mmCIF file of C-alpha atoms and ligand atoms in Angstrom:
data_model
loop_
_atom_site.group_PDB
_atom_site.id
_atom_site.type_symbol
_atom_site.label_atom_id
_atom_site.label_comp_id
_atom_site.label_asym_id
_atom_site.label_seq_id
_atom_site.Cartn_x
_atom_site.Cartn_y
_atom_site.Cartn_z
ATOM 1 C CA MET C 1 27.676 -25.962 -2.175
ATOM 2 C CA ASN C 2 30.586 -24.228 -3.905
ATOM 3 C CA ASP C 3 30.686 -25.845 -7.296
ATOM 4 C CA ALA C 4 31.375 -23.076 -9.772
ATOM 5 C CA HIS C 5 28.414 -23.998 -11.891
ATOM 6 C CA ALA C 6 25.895 -24.399 -9.052
ATOM 7 C CA PRO C 7 22.540 -25.442 -10.604
ATOM 8 C CA HIS C 8 19.774 -22.939 -10.950
ATOM 9 C CA PRO C 9 17.323 -22.947 -8.083
ATOM 10 C CA ASP C 10 14.794 -24.842 -10.228
ATOM 11 C CA THR C 11 16.931 -27.520 -10.989
ATOM 12 C CA LEU C 12 17.752 -28.074 -7.322
ATOM 13 C CA LEU C 13 14.067 -28.343 -6.511
ATOM 14 C CA VAL C 14 13.491 -31.035 -8.734
ATOM 15 C CA HIS C 15 16.904 -32.938 -8.457
ATOM 16 C CA ALA C 16 18.214 -32.196 -4.776
ATOM 17 C CA GLY C 17 17.431 -35.273 -2.547
ATOM 18 C CA ARG C 18 16.639 -37.673 -4.946
ATOM 19 C CA ASP C 19 18.562 -40.624 -6.182
ATOM 20 C CA PRO C 20 16.457 -43.131 -8.068
ATOM 21 C CA ALA C 21 19.589 -45.635 -8.625
ATOM 22 C CA ALA C 22 19.295 -46.173 -4.686
ATOM 23 C CA SER C 23 15.206 -46.740 -5.155
ATOM 24 C CA ALA C 24 15.084 -49.379 -7.798
ATOM 25 C CA GLY C 25 15.038 -46.584 -10.292
ATOM 26 C CA PHE C 26 11.902 -45.261 -8.619
ATOM 27 C CA VAL C 27 11.787 -41.608 -9.591
ATOM 28 C CA ASN C 28 10.661 -40.472 -5.809
ATOM 29 C CA THR C 29 12.687 -41.560 -2.543
ATOM 30 C CA PRO C 30 10.543 -44.048 -1.030
ATOM 31 C CA VAL C 31 8.901 -43.755 2.671
ATOM 32 C CA TYR C 32 11.082 -45.882 4.890
ATOM 33 C CA ARG C 33 9.246 -46.596 8.203
ATOM 34 C CA GLY C 34 10.790 -48.024 11.265
ATOM 35 C CA SER C 35 12.511 -48.126 14.495
ATOM 36 C CA THR C 36 14.971 -51.067 14.168
ATOM 37 C CA ILE C 37 17.598 -50.969 11.563
ATOM 38 C CA LEU C 38 19.346 -54.424 11.182
ATOM 39 C CA VAL C 39 22.820 -55.000 10.196
ATOM 40 C CA ASP C 40 24.301 -58.461 9.561
ATOM 41 C CA SER C 41 27.160 -58.939 11.855
ATOM 42 C CA PHE C 42 28.809 -58.179 15.183
ATOM 43 C CA GLU C 43 31.609 -56.417 12.871
ATOM 44 C CA SER C 44 28.895 -54.438 11.000
ATOM 45 C CA TRP C 45 27.303 -53.682 14.583
ATOM 46 C CA GLU C 46 30.473 -52.463 15.898
ATOM 47 C CA ALA C 47 31.066 -50.362 12.553
ATOM 48 C CA ALA C 48 28.082 -48.760 12.670
ATOM 49 C CA ARG C 49 28.000 -47.174 16.198
ATOM 50 C CA ALA C 50 28.791 -43.545 15.710
ATOM 51 C CA ALA C 51 31.972 -42.039 17.566
ATOM 52 C CA GLY C 52 29.717 -39.425 19.232
ATOM 53 C CA ASN C 53 26.593 -41.367 19.899
ATOM 54 C CA PRO C 54 26.900 -45.077 19.832
ATOM 55 C CA TYR C 55 22.972 -45.348 19.596
ATOM 56 C CA ALA C 56 22.888 -43.453 16.289
ATOM 57 C CA HIS C 57 21.993 -46.622 14.325
ATOM 58 C CA TYR C 58 18.204 -46.489 15.181
ATOM 59 C CA GLY C 59 15.078 -44.920 13.403
ATOM 60 C CA ARG C 60 14.907 -41.827 15.505
ATOM 61 C CA PHE C 61 18.098 -40.759 13.841
ATOM 62 C CA GLY C 62 16.241 -40.997 10.351
ATOM 63 C CA SER C 63 16.064 -42.997 7.385
ATOM 64 C CA PRO C 64 16.925 -42.478 3.982
ATOM 65 C CA THR C 65 13.781 -40.326 3.554
ATOM 66 C CA THR C 66 14.868 -38.227 6.493
ATOM 67 C CA ARG C 67 18.201 -37.591 4.783
ATOM 68 C CA ALA C 68 16.759 -36.946 1.127
ATOM 69 C CA LEU C 69 14.626 -34.235 2.718
ATOM 70 C CA GLU C 70 17.507 -32.855 5.005
ATOM 71 C CA SER C 71 19.833 -32.939 2.145
ATOM 72 C CA ALA C 72 17.580 -31.363 -0.199
ATOM 73 C CA VAL C 73 16.703 -28.401 2.045
ATOM 74 C CA ALA C 74 20.505 -27.900 3.242
ATOM 75 C CA ARG C 75 21.470 -27.527 -0.613
ATOM 76 C CA ILE C 76 18.400 -25.278 -1.492
ATOM 77 C CA GLU C 77 19.018 -23.085 1.378
ATOM 78 C CA GLY C 78 22.712 -22.828 0.702
ATOM 79 C CA GLY C 79 23.744 -24.115 4.111
ATOM 80 C CA TYR C 80 25.940 -27.078 5.377
ATOM 81 C CA ARG C 81 23.409 -29.621 6.870
ATOM 82 C CA ALA C 82 19.686 -29.515 7.943
ATOM 83 C CA GLN C 83 17.795 -31.231 10.585
ATOM 84 C CA VAL C 84 13.981 -32.161 10.490
ATOM 85 C CA PHE C 85 11.636 -31.544 13.268
ATOM 86 C CA PRO C 86 8.108 -32.365 13.950
ATOM 87 C CA SER C 87 6.811 -29.049 13.451
ATOM 88 C CA GLY C 88 7.970 -25.662 12.347
ATOM 89 C CA LEU C 89 7.739 -24.430 16.207
ATOM 90 C CA SER C 90 9.946 -27.327 17.173
ATOM 91 C CA ALA C 91 12.615 -26.365 14.311
ATOM 92 C CA CYS C 92 12.650 -22.716 15.882
ATOM 93 C CA THR C 93 12.789 -23.772 19.706
ATOM 94 C CA HIS C 94 15.221 -26.100 19.051
ATOM 95 C CA ALA C 95 17.621 -24.023 17.099
ATOM 96 C CA LEU C 96 17.495 -21.760 20.286
ATOM 97 C CA LEU C 97 18.008 -24.545 22.690
ATOM 98 C CA GLY C 98 20.997 -25.433 20.715
ATOM 99 C CA LEU C 99 22.588 -22.374 21.257
ATOM 100 C CA VAL C 100 21.884 -21.194 24.839
ATOM 101 C CA ARG C 101 22.539 -22.369 28.467
ATOM 102 C CA SER C 102 21.252 -20.783 31.914
ATOM 103 C CA GLY C 103 22.720 -17.332 32.607
ATOM 104 C CA ASP C 104 22.880 -16.486 28.789
ATOM 105 C CA HIS C 105 20.988 -13.490 26.894
ATOM 106 C CA VAL C 106 18.901 -13.908 23.674
ATOM 107 C CA LEU C 107 17.908 -10.838 21.406
ATOM 108 C CA MET C 108 14.497 -11.551 19.436
ATOM 109 C CA THR C 109 12.921 -9.508 17.086
ATOM 110 C CA ASP C 110 9.288 -7.992 18.300
ATOM 111 C CA ASN C 111 7.812 -9.229 14.999
ATOM 112 C CA VAL C 112 8.592 -12.758 15.728
ATOM 113 C CA TYR C 113 6.067 -15.743 15.314
ATOM 114 C CA GLY C 114 3.785 -15.496 18.560
ATOM 115 C CA PRO C 115 4.420 -19.348 19.498
ATOM 116 C CA THR C 116 8.208 -18.679 19.329
ATOM 117 C CA ARG C 117 7.756 -15.691 21.797
ATOM 118 C CA ALA C 118 5.607 -17.825 23.943
ATOM 119 C CA PHE C 119 8.507 -20.359 24.318
ATOM 120 C CA ALA C 120 11.214 -17.557 24.887
ATOM 121 C CA ASP C 121 8.957 -16.041 27.382
ATOM 122 C CA SER C 122 8.085 -19.356 29.468
ATOM 123 C CA VAL C 123 10.675 -22.023 28.779
ATOM 124 C CA LEU C 124 13.680 -19.732 28.070
ATOM 125 C CA ALA C 125 12.919 -17.864 30.878
ATOM 126 C CA ARG C 126 12.529 -20.753 33.306
ATOM 127 C CA MET C 127 16.059 -21.873 32.293
ATOM 128 C CA GLY C 128 17.309 -18.812 33.308
ATOM 129 C CA VAL C 129 17.788 -17.427 29.819
ATOM 130 C CA ALA C 130 17.238 -13.479 29.603
ATOM 131 C CA VAL C 131 15.206 -12.442 26.375
ATOM 132 C CA GLU C 132 14.785 -9.103 25.243
ATOM 133 C CA TYR C 133 12.748 -7.979 22.202
ATOM 134 C CA PHE C 134 14.010 -5.385 19.697
ATOM 135 C CA ASP C 135 12.180 -3.341 16.826
ATOM 136 C CA PRO C 136 13.053 -5.126 13.740
ATOM 137 C CA THR C 137 13.180 -1.697 11.964
ATOM 138 C CA ALA C 138 15.375 0.418 14.251
ATOM 139 C CA GLY C 139 18.595 -0.957 12.589
ATOM 140 C CA ALA C 140 21.832 -3.040 13.580
ATOM 141 C CA ALA C 141 23.434 -0.245 15.269
ATOM 142 C CA SER C 142 20.801 -0.021 18.087
ATOM 143 C CA LEU C 143 20.786 -3.812 19.023
ATOM 144 C CA ARG C 144 21.632 -4.088 22.707
ATOM 145 C CA LEU C 145 24.244 -6.836 22.382
ATOM 146 C CA GLN C 146 25.633 -8.102 25.893
ATOM 147 C CA ALA C 147 29.058 -10.495 26.464
ATOM 148 C CA ARG C 148 26.375 -13.211 27.002
ATOM 149 C CA THR C 149 24.282 -12.444 24.258
ATOM 150 C CA ARG C 150 24.347 -16.049 22.323
ATOM 151 C CA ALA C 151 21.707 -15.676 19.815
ATOM 152 C CA VAL C 152 19.953 -13.149 17.685
ATOM 153 C CA PHE C 153 16.477 -14.341 16.402
ATOM 154 C CA LEU C 154 15.190 -12.948 13.325
ATOM 155 C CA GLU C 155 12.096 -13.383 11.270
ATOM 156 C CA SER C 156 12.077 -11.023 8.270
ATOM 157 C CA PRO C 157 9.462 -10.544 7.270
ATOM 158 C CA GLY C 158 7.305 -11.082 10.342
ATOM 159 C CA SER C 159 4.401 -13.393 9.198
ATOM 160 C CA LEU C 160 2.052 -10.842 10.979
ATOM 161 C CA SER C 161 3.341 -7.447 10.903
ATOM 162 C CA PHE C 162 5.598 -7.982 7.544
ATOM 163 C CA GLU C 163 8.232 -5.707 9.097
ATOM 164 C CA LEU C 164 11.697 -6.544 7.489
ATOM 165 C CA CYS C 165 14.980 -6.303 9.225
ATOM 166 C CA ASP C 166 18.538 -5.620 7.591
ATOM 167 C CA ILE C 167 19.903 -9.080 7.969
ATOM 168 C CA PRO C 168 23.507 -8.746 6.857
ATOM 169 C CA ALA C 169 23.901 -5.772 9.054
ATOM 170 C CA ILE C 170 22.343 -7.311 12.016
ATOM 171 C CA ALA C 171 24.636 -10.418 11.391
ATOM 172 C CA ARG C 172 27.994 -8.135 11.235
ATOM 173 C CA VAL C 173 27.164 -6.625 14.754
ATOM 174 C CA ALA C 174 26.195 -10.066 16.299
ATOM 175 C CA HIS C 175 29.043 -11.863 15.263
ATOM 176 C CA ALA C 176 31.422 -9.069 16.035
ATOM 177 C CA ALA C 177 29.893 -9.630 19.783
ATOM 178 C CA GLY C 178 30.128 -13.376 19.419
ATOM 179 C CA ALA C 179 26.438 -14.095 19.129
ATOM 180 C CA ARG C 180 24.902 -16.362 16.473
ATOM 181 C CA VAL C 181 21.960 -15.448 14.191
ATOM 182 C CA VAL C 182 18.856 -17.376 13.725
ATOM 183 C CA LEU C 183 16.454 -16.481 11.006
ATOM 184 C CA ASP C 184 12.936 -18.018 10.746
ATOM 185 C CA ASN C 185 12.851 -17.792 6.552
ATOM 186 C CA SER C 186 9.473 -19.400 6.301
ATOM 187 C CA TRP C 187 7.760 -16.295 4.624
ATOM 188 C CA ALA C 188 10.226 -16.349 1.532
ATOM 189 C CA SER C 189 11.292 -19.708 1.734
ATOM 190 C CA PRO C 190 14.853 -20.930 0.563
ATOM 191 C CA LEU C 191 13.842 -20.161 -3.130
ATOM 192 C CA PHE C 192 13.316 -16.337 -2.516
ATOM 193 C CA LEU C 193 15.882 -15.780 0.293
ATOM 194 C CA GLN C 194 19.052 -17.302 0.340
ATOM 195 C CA PRO C 195 20.036 -16.630 4.570
ATOM 196 C CA PHE C 196 23.628 -18.070 4.467
ATOM 197 C CA ALA C 197 24.641 -15.552 1.740
ATOM 198 C CA LEU C 198 23.615 -12.974 4.086
ATOM 199 C CA GLY C 199 25.419 -14.300 7.242
ATOM 200 C CA VAL C 200 22.776 -16.332 8.963
ATOM 201 C CA ASP C 201 23.963 -19.191 10.831
ATOM 202 C CA ILE C 202 20.725 -21.389 11.443
ATOM 203 C CA SER C 203 17.889 -20.718 9.147
ATOM 204 C CA VAL C 204 14.461 -22.354 9.794
ATOM 205 C CA GLN C 205 11.495 -23.214 7.758
ATOM 206 C CA ALA C 206 7.977 -23.984 8.813
ATOM 207 C CA ALA C 207 7.762 -26.858 6.224
ATOM 208 C CA THR C 208 4.360 -26.897 7.217
ATOM 209 C CA LYS C 209 3.818 -23.728 5.014
ATOM 210 C CA TYR C 210 5.222 -23.660 1.489
ATOM 211 C CA LEU C 211 7.446 -26.441 1.251
ATOM 212 C CA VAL C 212 4.426 -28.933 1.763
ATOM 213 C CA GLY C 213 2.232 -26.733 0.366
ATOM 214 C CA HIS C 214 -0.825 -28.566 0.629
ATOM 215 C CA SER C 215 -1.754 -27.881 4.095
ATOM 216 C CA ASP C 216 -1.868 -31.403 5.059
ATOM 217 C CA VAL C 217 1.416 -31.754 6.961
ATOM 218 C CA LEU C 218 3.123 -30.149 10.167
ATOM 219 C CA LEU C 219 6.825 -30.249 9.842
ATOM 220 C CA GLY C 220 9.934 -28.022 10.407
ATOM 221 C CA VAL C 221 13.609 -28.193 9.091
ATOM 222 C CA ALA C 222 16.507 -26.011 10.567
ATOM 223 C CA THR C 223 19.679 -25.702 8.585
ATOM 224 C CA ALA C 224 22.992 -24.540 9.931
ATOM 225 C CA ASN C 225 26.239 -23.526 8.626
ATOM 226 C CA GLU C 226 29.196 -25.820 9.180
ATOM 227 C CA GLU C 227 30.356 -24.025 12.536
ATOM 228 C CA SER C 228 26.873 -24.160 13.922
ATOM 229 C CA TRP C 229 25.817 -27.628 12.852
ATOM 230 C CA PRO C 230 27.122 -29.574 15.815
ATOM 231 C CA LEU C 231 25.002 -27.383 18.205
ATOM 232 C CA LEU C 232 21.657 -27.785 16.292
ATOM 233 C CA ALA C 233 22.134 -31.482 16.145
ATOM 234 C CA ALA C 234 22.717 -32.124 19.547
ATOM 235 C CA GLY C 235 19.880 -29.782 20.491
ATOM 236 C CA ALA C 236 18.087 -32.254 18.228
ATOM 237 C CA HIS C 237 19.027 -35.526 18.926
ATOM 238 C CA ASP C 238 19.380 -35.111 22.853
ATOM 239 C CA PHE C 239 15.690 -34.070 23.166
ATOM 240 C CA GLY C 240 14.593 -37.031 21.099
ATOM 241 C CA GLU C 241 12.827 -35.053 18.118
ATOM 242 C CA THR C 242 12.215 -37.060 14.904
ATOM 243 C CA ALA C 243 9.249 -36.567 12.214
ATOM 244 C CA GLY C 244 6.997 -38.981 10.693
ATOM 245 C CA PRO C 245 8.215 -40.842 7.380
ATOM 246 C CA ASP C 246 4.860 -39.857 5.593
ATOM 247 C CA ASP C 247 5.335 -36.117 6.428
ATOM 248 C CA LEU C 248 8.903 -36.227 5.037
ATOM 249 C CA TYR C 249 7.692 -37.834 1.950
ATOM 250 C CA LEU C 250 5.111 -35.553 1.344
ATOM 251 C CA ALA C 251 7.597 -32.455 2.151
ATOM 252 C CA LEU C 252 9.865 -33.976 -0.289
ATOM 253 C CA ARG C 253 7.043 -34.014 -2.771
ATOM 254 C CA GLY C 254 6.191 -30.427 -2.199
ATOM 255 C CA ILE C 255 9.736 -29.339 -3.007
ATOM 256 C CA ARG C 256 9.598 -30.514 -6.529
ATOM 257 C CA THR C 257 6.637 -28.067 -7.362
ATOM 258 C CA LEU C 258 7.663 -25.201 -5.232
ATOM 259 C CA GLY C 259 8.968 -22.917 -7.929
ATOM 260 C CA VAL C 260 6.009 -22.911 -9.956
ATOM 261 C CA ARG C 261 3.483 -22.508 -6.972
ATOM 262 C CA LEU C 262 5.385 -19.849 -5.080
ATOM 263 C CA ARG C 263 5.780 -17.661 -8.333
ATOM 264 C CA GLN C 264 2.065 -18.085 -8.936
ATOM 265 C CA HIS C 265 1.356 -17.045 -5.110
ATOM 266 C CA TRP C 266 3.730 -14.118 -5.367
ATOM 267 C CA ARG C 267 1.976 -12.941 -8.591
ATOM 268 C CA THR C 268 -1.704 -13.310 -7.116
ATOM 269 C CA GLY C 269 -0.488 -11.711 -3.763
ATOM 270 C CA VAL C 270 0.933 -8.791 -5.297
ATOM 271 C CA GLN C 271 -2.289 -8.277 -7.539
ATOM 272 C CA LEU C 272 -4.558 -8.651 -4.583
ATOM 273 C CA ALA C 273 -2.514 -6.043 -2.488
ATOM 274 C CA GLN C 274 -2.672 -3.560 -5.232
ATOM 275 C CA ALA C 275 -6.180 -4.005 -5.442
ATOM 276 C CA LEU C 276 -6.817 -3.607 -2.106
ATOM 277 C CA GLU C 277 -4.263 -0.648 -1.610
ATOM 278 C CA ARG C 278 -6.518 1.645 -3.719
ATOM 279 C CA HIS C 279 -9.972 0.913 -1.842
ATOM 280 C CA PRO C 280 -10.981 3.403 0.392
ATOM 281 C CA ALA C 281 -11.834 0.929 3.448
ATOM 282 C CA VAL C 282 -8.166 0.089 3.432
ATOM 283 C CA LEU C 283 -5.611 2.032 5.461
ATOM 284 C CA ARG C 284 -2.683 0.239 4.589
ATOM 285 C CA VAL C 285 -1.359 -2.781 2.882
ATOM 286 C CA LEU C 286 1.640 -4.306 4.316
ATOM 287 C CA HIS C 287 3.627 -6.138 1.579
ATOM 288 C CA PRO C 288 7.308 -5.974 0.995
ATOM 289 C CA ALA C 289 6.967 -6.234 -2.758
ATOM 290 C CA LEU C 290 5.045 -3.015 -2.928
ATOM 291 C CA PRO C 291 6.754 0.252 -3.392
ATOM 292 C CA SER C 292 4.639 1.822 -0.488
ATOM 293 C CA HIS C 293 6.236 -0.844 2.031
ATOM 294 C CA PRO C 294 8.633 1.422 4.263
ATOM 295 C CA GLN C 295 11.515 -1.389 3.706
ATOM 296 C CA HIS C 296 10.811 -2.429 0.055
ATOM 297 C CA ALA C 297 14.227 -1.326 -0.563
ATOM 298 C CA LEU C 298 15.274 -4.123 1.556
ATOM 299 C CA TRP C 299 13.131 -6.442 0.123
ATOM 300 C CA GLN C 300 14.658 -5.709 -3.514
ATOM 301 C CA ARG C 301 18.150 -5.878 -2.199
ATOM 302 C CA ASP C 302 17.860 -9.272 -0.144
ATOM 303 C CA PHE C 303 14.787 -11.164 -1.643
ATOM 304 C CA SER C 304 14.439 -12.485 -5.318
ATOM 305 C CA GLY C 305 10.699 -12.917 -4.843
ATOM 306 C CA ALA C 306 7.542 -12.655 -2.418
ATOM 307 C CA SER C 307 5.195 -15.294 -1.272
ATOM 308 C CA GLY C 308 1.408 -14.863 -1.112
ATOM 309 C CA LEU C 309 1.233 -13.569 2.338
ATOM 310 C CA PHE C 310 0.669 -10.023 3.400
ATOM 311 C CA GLY C 311 -1.050 -7.823 5.888
ATOM 312 C CA LEU C 312 -4.263 -5.381 5.274
ATOM 313 C CA VAL C 313 -4.992 -2.891 7.819
ATOM 314 C CA LEU C 314 -8.804 -1.732 7.725
ATOM 315 C CA ARG C 315 -9.943 1.639 8.420
ATOM 316 C CA SER C 316 -12.733 0.115 10.628
ATOM 317 C CA GLU C 317 -12.408 -1.345 13.816
ATOM 318 C CA ASP C 318 -16.245 -2.133 14.413
ATOM 319 C CA THR C 319 -16.299 -5.881 14.984
ATOM 320 C CA THR C 320 -19.940 -5.921 13.630
ATOM 321 C CA GLN C 321 -18.926 -4.883 10.113
ATOM 322 C CA ILE C 322 -15.791 -6.803 10.303
ATOM 323 C CA ALA C 323 -17.987 -9.829 10.789
ATOM 324 C CA ALA C 324 -20.142 -9.176 8.141
ATOM 325 C CA PHE C 325 -16.611 -8.596 5.846
ATOM 326 C CA PHE C 326 -15.929 -12.262 6.618
ATOM 327 C CA ARG C 327 -19.354 -13.691 6.354
ATOM 328 C CA SER C 328 -19.426 -12.101 2.816
ATOM 329 C CA LEU C 329 -16.255 -13.693 1.596
ATOM 330 C CA ARG C 330 -16.591 -16.523 -0.498
ATOM 331 C CA LEU C 331 -13.206 -18.022 -1.619
ATOM 332 C CA PHE C 332 -11.223 -17.098 1.470
ATOM 333 C CA GLY C 333 -11.270 -19.238 4.257
ATOM 334 C CA ILE C 334 -10.650 -18.300 7.788
ATOM 335 C CA GLY C 335 -8.134 -19.966 9.720
ATOM 336 C CA LEU C 336 -4.412 -20.277 10.916
ATOM 337 C CA SER C 337 -1.437 -21.289 8.837
ATOM 338 C CA TRP C 338 -0.590 -20.655 5.137
ATOM 339 C CA GLY C 339 1.344 -21.537 2.322
ATOM 340 C CA GLY C 340 -1.295 -24.206 1.072
ATOM 341 C CA TYR C 341 -2.838 -23.626 -2.251
ATOM 342 C CA GLU C 342 -5.937 -22.098 -0.661
ATOM 343 C CA SER C 343 -6.688 -18.714 -0.097
ATOM 344 C CA LEU C 344 -6.985 -17.895 3.619
ATOM 345 C CA ALA C 345 -8.196 -14.498 5.508
ATOM 346 C CA LEU C 346 -7.301 -14.351 9.093
ATOM 347 C CA PRO C 347 -8.643 -11.723 11.754
ATOM 348 C CA VAL C 348 -5.693 -10.530 13.648
ATOM 349 C CA GLY C 349 -6.765 -7.098 15.282
ATOM 350 C CA ARG C 350 -3.294 -6.092 16.733
ATOM 351 C CA PRO C 351 -0.142 -7.990 17.236
ATOM 352 C CA VAL C 352 1.690 -8.235 20.385
ATOM 353 C CA ARG C 353 4.551 -5.824 20.952
ATOM 354 C CA SER C 354 6.855 -5.333 23.694
ATOM 355 C CA ALA C 355 9.762 -3.238 22.298
ATOM 356 C CA GLY C 356 7.290 -0.536 21.144
ATOM 357 C CA PRO C 357 3.815 0.248 20.354
ATOM 358 C CA TRP C 358 2.303 -1.602 17.188
ATOM 359 C CA PRO C 359 2.551 1.576 14.643
ATOM 360 C CA HIS C 360 -0.935 1.169 12.916
ATOM 361 C CA ARG C 361 -4.185 2.289 13.795
ATOM 362 C CA GLY C 362 -7.138 0.187 12.496
ATOM 363 C CA TYR C 363 -7.831 -3.738 12.276
ATOM 364 C CA LEU C 364 -5.159 -5.906 11.139
ATOM 365 C CA LEU C 365 -6.132 -8.792 8.781
ATOM 366 C CA ARG C 366 -3.598 -11.276 7.498
ATOM 367 C CA ILE C 367 -4.238 -12.503 3.424
ATOM 368 C CA HIS C 368 -2.610 -15.582 2.002
ATOM 369 C CA ALA C 369 -3.210 -15.557 -1.735
ATOM 370 C CA GLY C 370 -3.976 -19.131 -2.895
ATOM 371 C CA LEU C 371 -3.723 -20.593 -6.384
ATOM 372 C CA GLU C 372 -7.441 -19.854 -7.350
ATOM 373 C CA ASP C 373 -7.591 -17.572 -10.128
ATOM 374 C CA ALA C 374 -6.247 -13.940 -9.014
ATOM 375 C CA ASP C 375 -9.359 -12.101 -10.775
ATOM 376 C CA GLU C 376 -11.533 -14.021 -9.025
ATOM 377 C CA LEU C 377 -10.014 -13.454 -5.817
ATOM 378 C CA CYS C 378 -9.867 -9.805 -6.024
ATOM 379 C CA GLU C 379 -13.305 -9.603 -7.115
ATOM 380 C CA ASP C 380 -14.348 -11.728 -4.099
ATOM 381 C CA MET C 381 -12.411 -9.329 -1.702
ATOM 382 C CA LEU C 382 -13.536 -6.224 -3.161
ATOM 383 C CA ARG C 383 -16.838 -7.317 -2.879
ATOM 384 C CA ALA C 384 -16.592 -8.254 0.758
ATOM 385 C CA LEU C 385 -15.270 -4.872 1.539
ATOM 386 C CA GLN C 386 -18.383 -2.978 0.457
ATOM 387 C CA VAL C 387 -19.843 -3.928 3.674
ATOM 388 C CA PHE C 388 -17.609 -1.171 4.904
ATOM 389 C CA ALA C 389 -20.231 1.368 3.455
ATOM 390 C CA PRO C 390 -18.598 4.370 2.349
ATOM 391 C CA ALA C 391 -20.413 6.812 4.649
ATOM 392 C CA ARG C 392 -19.054 4.980 7.772
ATOM 393 C CA ILE C 393 -15.272 5.155 6.985
ATOM 394 C CA ALA C 394 -13.712 8.596 6.257
ATOM 395 C CA MET C 395 -13.378 8.491 2.403
ATOM 396 C CA PRO C 396 -10.122 10.460 1.085
ATOM 397 C CA GLN C 397 -11.400 13.200 -1.242
ATOM 398 C CA PRO C 398 -10.059 12.679 -4.688
HETATM 399 C C1 PLP H 1 3.771 -21.497 11.158
HETATM 400 C C2 PLP H 1 4.846 -20.708 11.534
HETATM 401 C C3 PLP H 1 5.631 -21.397 12.480
HETATM 402 C C4 PLP H 1 5.452 -22.747 12.956
HETATM 403 O O1 PLP H 1 5.079 -23.718 12.034
HETATM 404 P P1 PLP H 1 4.364 -24.934 12.632
HETATM 405 O O2 PLP H 1 4.722 -26.018 11.642
HETATM 406 O O3 PLP H 1 2.891 -24.769 12.660
HETATM 407 O O4 PLP H 1 4.959 -25.309 14.020
HETATM 408 C C5 PLP H 1 6.704 -20.964 12.685
HETATM 409 N N1 PLP H 1 7.372 -19.673 12.101
HETATM 410 C C6 PLP H 1 6.460 -19.127 11.174
HETATM 411 C C7 PLP H 1 6.801 -17.856 10.847
HETATM 412 C C8 PLP H 1 4.970 -19.660 11.104
HETATM 413 O O5 PLP H 1 4.134 -18.857 10.261
#
């Protein structure tokens, strides 16, 4: 979108992908269910057959609900067009599948989402695509691009390590070498990071997280710039990827409140992170919006906000103490995923790395700050941390 007076992102969240005039005046785009789409004559059937795909006039290729969500996400991300997928992982894997063929090479950030790594190590490897991991913090100059490198896959910040990478610098060297840049932009959501302005070619959202926002849907969206769009679209259609209409509807509904939810997640997350950073049982807090984060300057430069997801490295690695800590938490659920309204604490331990060692000693937890009262969340977490009796953790001297 290039209009001189582009709407404010909050206005876009409310208006994008909505056309009440086309749905009998109803505010929300309705749920269209279906496989068969009827036409009224031979002539209109012939006219409906798309040049590139004569079978595209069919429910698998989407409905007005699909198009509404795709156009909303594409506008909010600032991309050309978007494609929905049945899960965030599916959006990651198909973005890659659209770009590579046997014999190609892919560079992947070492802090990538675990299942994306598993896909690269199994499916891409089996296809004859070589995958190499790089340290996201090492800088663009150290990227080992090859003549056959087709894609550089980024996740910034990583959803376990919270390391950031220099997206525009990496995009410059990748493009100079003829490779495209894919970014998993789920942490920031399009609201807090505009990927295409930074040189990204395909941006992926695990819509399951903040776009949906209520932990009740699995869905992914990938958005491409104009040049990469045909590759992304083919990579989806040829595999038969589609998404259910109720899930699409819920994602559209979630987008309307993304702004208010995300700002609250941000505020509460920072309050929690700051309270935890002062606690003697905590070795480090990994939160890009805190000045103590090693890449805080990149966050300040590229992001306009922070979500509610961050990491916490405990001094203790004693699993009996850690189990007692989890038992005494009252407001934090233990579980995977994030981006819903509820707070979560996830035992991680040590993330998987291949480019280099994980830099922190201590036990890693991942915290999702939900929409509960921030003071009560802090109290709950600080009370649970008392299980790490001061005598058993090396207390720093004042
Ligand atoms: C959850 C997640 C995904 C995958 O999304 P699903 O909808 O669960 O498949 C991808 N990337 C990141 C960073 C995630 O956190």
